[in-house]
mmCIF file of C-alpha atoms in Angstrom:
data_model
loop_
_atom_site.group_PDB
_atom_site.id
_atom_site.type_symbol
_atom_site.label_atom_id
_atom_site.label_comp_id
_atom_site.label_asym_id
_atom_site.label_seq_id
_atom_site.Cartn_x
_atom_site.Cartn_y
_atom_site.Cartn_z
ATOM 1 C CA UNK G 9 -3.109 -5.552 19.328
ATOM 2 C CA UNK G 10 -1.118 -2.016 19.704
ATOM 3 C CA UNK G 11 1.235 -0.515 17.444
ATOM 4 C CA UNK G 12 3.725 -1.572 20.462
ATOM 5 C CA UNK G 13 3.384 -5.094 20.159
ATOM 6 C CA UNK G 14 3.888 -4.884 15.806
ATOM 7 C CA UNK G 15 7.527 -6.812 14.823
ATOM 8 C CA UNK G 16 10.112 -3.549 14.750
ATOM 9 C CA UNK G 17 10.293 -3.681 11.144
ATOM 10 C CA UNK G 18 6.976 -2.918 10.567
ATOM 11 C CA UNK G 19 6.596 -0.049 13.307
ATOM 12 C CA UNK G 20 9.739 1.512 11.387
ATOM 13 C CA UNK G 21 7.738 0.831 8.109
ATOM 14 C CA UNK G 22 5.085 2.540 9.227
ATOM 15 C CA UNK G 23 7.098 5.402 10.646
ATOM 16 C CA UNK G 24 8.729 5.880 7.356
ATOM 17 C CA UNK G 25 5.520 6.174 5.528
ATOM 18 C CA UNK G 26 4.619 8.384 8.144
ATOM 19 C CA UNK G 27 7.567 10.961 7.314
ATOM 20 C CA UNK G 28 7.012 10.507 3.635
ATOM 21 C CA UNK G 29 3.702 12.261 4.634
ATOM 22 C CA UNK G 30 1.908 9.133 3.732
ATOM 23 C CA UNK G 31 -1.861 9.198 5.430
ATOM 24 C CA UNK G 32 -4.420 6.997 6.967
ATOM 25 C CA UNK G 33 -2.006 4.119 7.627
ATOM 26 C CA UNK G 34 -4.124 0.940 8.363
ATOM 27 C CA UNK G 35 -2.348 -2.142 9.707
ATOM 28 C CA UNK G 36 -4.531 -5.791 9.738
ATOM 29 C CA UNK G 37 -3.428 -8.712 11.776
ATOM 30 C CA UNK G 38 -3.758 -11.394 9.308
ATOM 31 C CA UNK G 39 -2.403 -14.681 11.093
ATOM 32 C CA UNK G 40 -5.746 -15.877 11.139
ATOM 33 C CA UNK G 41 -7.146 -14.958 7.955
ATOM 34 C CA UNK G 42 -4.673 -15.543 5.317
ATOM 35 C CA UNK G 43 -1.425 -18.206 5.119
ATOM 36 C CA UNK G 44 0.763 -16.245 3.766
ATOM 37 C CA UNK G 45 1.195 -13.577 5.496
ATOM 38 C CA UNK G 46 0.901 -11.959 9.030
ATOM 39 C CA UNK G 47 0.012 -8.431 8.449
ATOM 40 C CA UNK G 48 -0.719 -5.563 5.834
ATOM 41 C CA UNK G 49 0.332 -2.025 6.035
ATOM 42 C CA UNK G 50 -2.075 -0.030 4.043
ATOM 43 C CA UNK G 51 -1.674 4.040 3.359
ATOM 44 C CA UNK G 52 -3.103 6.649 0.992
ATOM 45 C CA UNK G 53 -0.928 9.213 -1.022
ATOM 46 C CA UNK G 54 -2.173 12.130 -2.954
ATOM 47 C CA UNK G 55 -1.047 11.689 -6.695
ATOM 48 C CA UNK G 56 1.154 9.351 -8.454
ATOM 49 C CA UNK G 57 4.248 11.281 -7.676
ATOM 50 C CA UNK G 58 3.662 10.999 -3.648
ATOM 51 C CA UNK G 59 2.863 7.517 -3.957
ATOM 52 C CA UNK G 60 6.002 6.560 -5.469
ATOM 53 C CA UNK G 61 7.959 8.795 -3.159
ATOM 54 C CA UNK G 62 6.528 7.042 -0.345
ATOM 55 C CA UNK G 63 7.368 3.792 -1.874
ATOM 56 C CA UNK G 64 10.868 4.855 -2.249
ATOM 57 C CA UNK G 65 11.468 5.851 1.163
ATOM 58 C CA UNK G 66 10.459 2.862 1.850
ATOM 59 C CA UNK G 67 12.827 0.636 -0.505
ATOM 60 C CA UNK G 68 15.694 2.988 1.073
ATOM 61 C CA UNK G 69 14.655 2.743 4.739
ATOM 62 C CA UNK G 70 13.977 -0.207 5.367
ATOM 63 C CA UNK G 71 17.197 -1.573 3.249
ATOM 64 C CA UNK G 72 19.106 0.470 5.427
ATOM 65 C CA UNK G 73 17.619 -1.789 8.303
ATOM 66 C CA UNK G 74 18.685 -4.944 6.807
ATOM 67 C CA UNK G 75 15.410 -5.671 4.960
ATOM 68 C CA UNK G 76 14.773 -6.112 0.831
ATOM 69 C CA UNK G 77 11.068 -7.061 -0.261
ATOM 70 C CA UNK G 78 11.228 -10.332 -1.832
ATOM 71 C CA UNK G 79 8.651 -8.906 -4.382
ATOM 72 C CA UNK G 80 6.408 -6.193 -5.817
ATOM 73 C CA UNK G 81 3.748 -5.117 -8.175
ATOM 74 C CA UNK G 82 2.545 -1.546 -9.278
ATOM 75 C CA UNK G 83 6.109 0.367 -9.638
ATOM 76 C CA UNK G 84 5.263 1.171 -13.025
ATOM 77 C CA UNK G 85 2.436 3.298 -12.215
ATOM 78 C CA UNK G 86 2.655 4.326 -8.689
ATOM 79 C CA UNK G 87 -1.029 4.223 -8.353
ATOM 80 C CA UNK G 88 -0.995 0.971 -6.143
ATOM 81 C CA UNK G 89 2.789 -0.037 -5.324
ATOM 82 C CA UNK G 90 3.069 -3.082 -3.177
ATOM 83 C CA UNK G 91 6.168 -4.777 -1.450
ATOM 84 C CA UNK G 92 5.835 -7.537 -0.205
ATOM 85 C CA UNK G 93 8.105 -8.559 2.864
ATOM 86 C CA UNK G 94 6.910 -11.875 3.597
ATOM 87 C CA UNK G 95 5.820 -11.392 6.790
ATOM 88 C CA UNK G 96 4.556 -7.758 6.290
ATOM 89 C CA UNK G 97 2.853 -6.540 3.078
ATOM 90 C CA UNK G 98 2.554 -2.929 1.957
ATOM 91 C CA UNK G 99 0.222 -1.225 0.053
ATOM 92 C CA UNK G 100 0.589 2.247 -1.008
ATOM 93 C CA UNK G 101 -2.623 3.709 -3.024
ATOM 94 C CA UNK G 102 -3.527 6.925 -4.796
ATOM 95 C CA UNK G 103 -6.296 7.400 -2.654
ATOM 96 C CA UNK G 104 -8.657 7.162 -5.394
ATOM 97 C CA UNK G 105 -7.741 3.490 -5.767
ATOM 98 C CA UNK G 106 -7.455 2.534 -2.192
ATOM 99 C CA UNK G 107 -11.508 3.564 -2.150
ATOM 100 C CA UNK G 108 -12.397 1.812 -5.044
ATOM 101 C CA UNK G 109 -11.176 -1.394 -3.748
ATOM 102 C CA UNK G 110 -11.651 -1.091 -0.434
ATOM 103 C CA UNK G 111 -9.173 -3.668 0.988
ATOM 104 C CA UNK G 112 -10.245 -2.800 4.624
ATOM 105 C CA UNK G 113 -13.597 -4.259 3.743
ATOM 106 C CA UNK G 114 -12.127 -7.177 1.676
ATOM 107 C CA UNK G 115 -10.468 -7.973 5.174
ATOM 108 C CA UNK G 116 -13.460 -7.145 7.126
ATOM 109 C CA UNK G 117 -12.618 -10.271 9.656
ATOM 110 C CA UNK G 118 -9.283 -8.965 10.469
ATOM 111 C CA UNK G 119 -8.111 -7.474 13.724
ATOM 112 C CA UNK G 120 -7.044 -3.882 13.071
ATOM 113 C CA UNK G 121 -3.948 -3.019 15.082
ATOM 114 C CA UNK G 122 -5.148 0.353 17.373
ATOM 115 C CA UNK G 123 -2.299 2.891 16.139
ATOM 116 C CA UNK G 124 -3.232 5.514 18.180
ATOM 117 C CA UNK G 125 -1.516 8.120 15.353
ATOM 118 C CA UNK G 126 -2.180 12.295 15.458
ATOM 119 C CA UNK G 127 -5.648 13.063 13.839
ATOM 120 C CA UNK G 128 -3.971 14.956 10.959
ATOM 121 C CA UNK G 129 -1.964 11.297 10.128
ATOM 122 C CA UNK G 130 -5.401 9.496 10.039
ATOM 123 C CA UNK G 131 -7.410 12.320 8.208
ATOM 124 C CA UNK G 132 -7.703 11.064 4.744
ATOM 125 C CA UNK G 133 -10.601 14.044 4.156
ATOM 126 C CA UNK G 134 -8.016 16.284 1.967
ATOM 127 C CA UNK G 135 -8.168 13.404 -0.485
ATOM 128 C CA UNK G 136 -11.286 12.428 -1.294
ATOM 129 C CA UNK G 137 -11.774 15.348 -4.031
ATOM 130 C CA UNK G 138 -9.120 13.614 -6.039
ATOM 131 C CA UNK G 139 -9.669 12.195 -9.820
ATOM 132 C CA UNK G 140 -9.487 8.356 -9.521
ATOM 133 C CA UNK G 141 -7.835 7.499 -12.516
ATOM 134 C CA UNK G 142 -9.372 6.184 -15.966
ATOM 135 C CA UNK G 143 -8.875 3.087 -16.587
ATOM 136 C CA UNK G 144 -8.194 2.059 -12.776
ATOM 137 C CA UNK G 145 -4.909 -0.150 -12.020
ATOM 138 C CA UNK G 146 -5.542 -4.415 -11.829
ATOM 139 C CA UNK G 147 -6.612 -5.592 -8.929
ATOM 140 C CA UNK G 148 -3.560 -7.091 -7.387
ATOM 141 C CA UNK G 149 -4.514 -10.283 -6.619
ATOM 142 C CA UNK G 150 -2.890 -13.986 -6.289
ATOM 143 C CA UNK G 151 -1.507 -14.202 -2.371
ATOM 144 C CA UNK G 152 -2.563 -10.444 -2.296
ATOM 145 C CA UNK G 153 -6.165 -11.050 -0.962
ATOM 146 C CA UNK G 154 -7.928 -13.676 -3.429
ATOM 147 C CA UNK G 155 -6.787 -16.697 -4.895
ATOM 148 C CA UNK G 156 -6.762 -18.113 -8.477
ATOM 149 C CA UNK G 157 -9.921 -18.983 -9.396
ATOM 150 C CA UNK G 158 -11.696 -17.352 -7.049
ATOM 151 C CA UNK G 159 -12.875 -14.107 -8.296
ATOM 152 C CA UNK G 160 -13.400 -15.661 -12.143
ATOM 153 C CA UNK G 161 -17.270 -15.669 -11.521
ATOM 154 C CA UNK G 162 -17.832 -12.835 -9.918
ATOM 155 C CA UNK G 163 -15.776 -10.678 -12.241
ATOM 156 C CA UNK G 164 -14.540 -11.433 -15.440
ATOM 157 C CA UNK G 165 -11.677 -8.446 -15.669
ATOM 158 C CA UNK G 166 -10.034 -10.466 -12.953
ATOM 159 C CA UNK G 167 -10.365 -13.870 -14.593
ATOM 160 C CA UNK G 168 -6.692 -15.640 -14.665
ATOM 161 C CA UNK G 169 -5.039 -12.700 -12.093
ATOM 162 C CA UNK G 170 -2.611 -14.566 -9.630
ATOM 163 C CA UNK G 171 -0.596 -11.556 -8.297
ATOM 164 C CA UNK G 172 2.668 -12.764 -8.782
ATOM 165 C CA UNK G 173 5.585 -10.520 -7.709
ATOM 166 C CA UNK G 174 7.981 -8.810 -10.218
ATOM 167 C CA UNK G 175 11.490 -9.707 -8.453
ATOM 168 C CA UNK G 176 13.182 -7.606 -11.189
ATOM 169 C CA UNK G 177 11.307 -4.378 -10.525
ATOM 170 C CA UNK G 178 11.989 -4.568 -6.846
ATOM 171 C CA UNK G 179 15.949 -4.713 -7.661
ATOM 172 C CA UNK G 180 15.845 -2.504 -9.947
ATOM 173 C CA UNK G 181 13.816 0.319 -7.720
ATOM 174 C CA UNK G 182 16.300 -0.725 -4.821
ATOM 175 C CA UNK G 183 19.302 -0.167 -6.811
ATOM 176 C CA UNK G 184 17.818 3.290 -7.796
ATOM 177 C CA UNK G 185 17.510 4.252 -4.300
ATOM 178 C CA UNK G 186 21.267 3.667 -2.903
ATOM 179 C CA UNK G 187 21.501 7.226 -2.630
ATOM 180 C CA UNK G 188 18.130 8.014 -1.288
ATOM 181 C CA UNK G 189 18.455 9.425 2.366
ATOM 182 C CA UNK G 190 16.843 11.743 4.970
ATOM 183 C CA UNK G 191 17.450 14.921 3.305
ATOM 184 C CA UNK G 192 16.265 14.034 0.570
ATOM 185 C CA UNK G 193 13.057 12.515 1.805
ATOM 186 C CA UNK G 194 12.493 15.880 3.835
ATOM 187 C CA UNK G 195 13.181 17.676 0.549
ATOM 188 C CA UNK G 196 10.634 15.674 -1.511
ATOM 189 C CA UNK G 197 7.599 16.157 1.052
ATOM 190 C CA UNK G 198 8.002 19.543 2.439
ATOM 191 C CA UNK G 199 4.515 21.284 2.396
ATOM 192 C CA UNK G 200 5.797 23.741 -0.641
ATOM 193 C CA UNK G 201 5.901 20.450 -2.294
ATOM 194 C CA UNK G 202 1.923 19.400 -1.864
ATOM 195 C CA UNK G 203 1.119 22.046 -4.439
ATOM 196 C CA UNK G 204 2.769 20.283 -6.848
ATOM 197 C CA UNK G 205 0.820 16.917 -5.937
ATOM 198 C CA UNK G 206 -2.617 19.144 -6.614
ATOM 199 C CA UNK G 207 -1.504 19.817 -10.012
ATOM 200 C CA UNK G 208 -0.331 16.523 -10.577
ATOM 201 C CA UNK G 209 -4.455 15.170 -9.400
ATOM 202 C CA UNK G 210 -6.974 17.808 -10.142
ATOM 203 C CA UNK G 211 -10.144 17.975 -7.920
ATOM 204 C CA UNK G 212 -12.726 15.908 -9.088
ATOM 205 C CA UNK G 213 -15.948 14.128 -7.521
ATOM 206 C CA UNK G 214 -15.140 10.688 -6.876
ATOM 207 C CA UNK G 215 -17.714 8.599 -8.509
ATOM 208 C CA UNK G 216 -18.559 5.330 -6.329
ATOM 209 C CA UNK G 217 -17.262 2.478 -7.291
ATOM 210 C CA UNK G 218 -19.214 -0.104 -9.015
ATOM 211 C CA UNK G 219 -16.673 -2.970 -8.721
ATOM 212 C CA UNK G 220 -16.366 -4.827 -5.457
ATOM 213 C CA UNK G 221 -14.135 -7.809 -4.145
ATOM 214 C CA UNK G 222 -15.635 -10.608 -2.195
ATOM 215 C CA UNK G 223 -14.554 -12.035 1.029
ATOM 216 C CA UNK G 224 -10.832 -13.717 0.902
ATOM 217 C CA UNK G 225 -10.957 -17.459 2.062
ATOM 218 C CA UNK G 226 -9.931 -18.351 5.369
ATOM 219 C CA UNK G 227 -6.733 -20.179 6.270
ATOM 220 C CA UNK G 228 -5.110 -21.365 3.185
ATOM 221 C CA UNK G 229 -1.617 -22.770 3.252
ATOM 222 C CA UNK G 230 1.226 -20.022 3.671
ATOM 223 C CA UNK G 231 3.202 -19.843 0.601
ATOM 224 C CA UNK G 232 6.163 -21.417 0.640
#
């Protein structure tokens, strides 16, 4: 699958990450592989701060096409912020995070959608010197790659985690953002802005992670 054939709200998701400087964006067909939804949209910002711009634009742009998530998780921290649209989900890491859980692998048997982006979108190597944070964010399971139950045995932090979405937090960050718009986004990731990102996530070797997720189950029921 190309980008061109992606459902228009998710090519303008992507293209709104995109201007939010967001970087290597990552989009899995998952028809096949999980019920309950049809693809994710996964992208790496810099610190805390860029992550939950990103997720903002977001909220703002893709409300202005119509579209509300009908849940999300993470908003507190901005360290992994996902919004789920029902047939898209989003996941916007710290970088640090997005390695140490390595969804791409978790969905190793899904189709990646061939983006064909600039190299300096893709490039994720200006990253990897970041501090992952201590402790890291849950795992945000549930109907967000793993299933209740399924992870209890393989590791107990995750025992009982179902993933449910926060409806409140997603009106509450979409009411904040009625007055995001362009000029503001452009003002928020200019490049005189990326020094502050650097202060706000010193460099730091990024220790691997010892913590990994098995395999989601194929075909369960999409949620209803």
């Amino acid at each position: 699958m190309t980008k061109a054939e992606l459902p228009a709200l998710l090519q303008r998701a992507l293209e709104i990450a995109i201007d939010a400087k967001a970087v290597g964006p990552v989009i899995l067909h998952l028809t096949e592989v999980a019920g309950y939804t049809d693809y994710a949209l996964i992208v790496s910002g810099r610190s805390d701060r860029h992550v939950g711009g990103i997720t903002d634009a977001l909220l703002a742009g893709l409300k202005a096409q119509g579209l509300s998530p009908i849940g999300s998780d993470g908003l507190d921290e901005h360290l992994w912020d996902l919004l789920d649209y029902d047939d898209f989900l989003i996941h916007i890491f710290y970088h640090p995070v997005r390695k140490h859980y390595d969804l791409e692998s978790m969905w190793n048997d899904a189709p990646r959608v061939e983006l064909d982006l600039p190299a300096d979108v893709m490039d994720t190597s200006g990253l990897e010197g970041l501090t992952p944070p201590d402790p890291m964010p849950n795992f945000r399971g549930g109907s967000f790659g793993a299933f209740e139950g399924e992870l209890d045995e393989d590791d107990p932090d995750l025992v009982g985690i179902t993933g449910e979405l926060d409806t409140n937090a997603v009106d509450a960050a979409v009411d904040a953002d009625d007055d995001f718009d362009d000029e503001d986004e452009d003002d928020d990731f200019d490049d005189e802005d990326d020094a502050d990102y650097d202060d706000d996530a010193p460099e730091a070797a990024v220790p691997d992670a010892d913590d990994t997720i098995p395999p989601a189950p194929a075909g369960p029921a999409r949620r209803k």
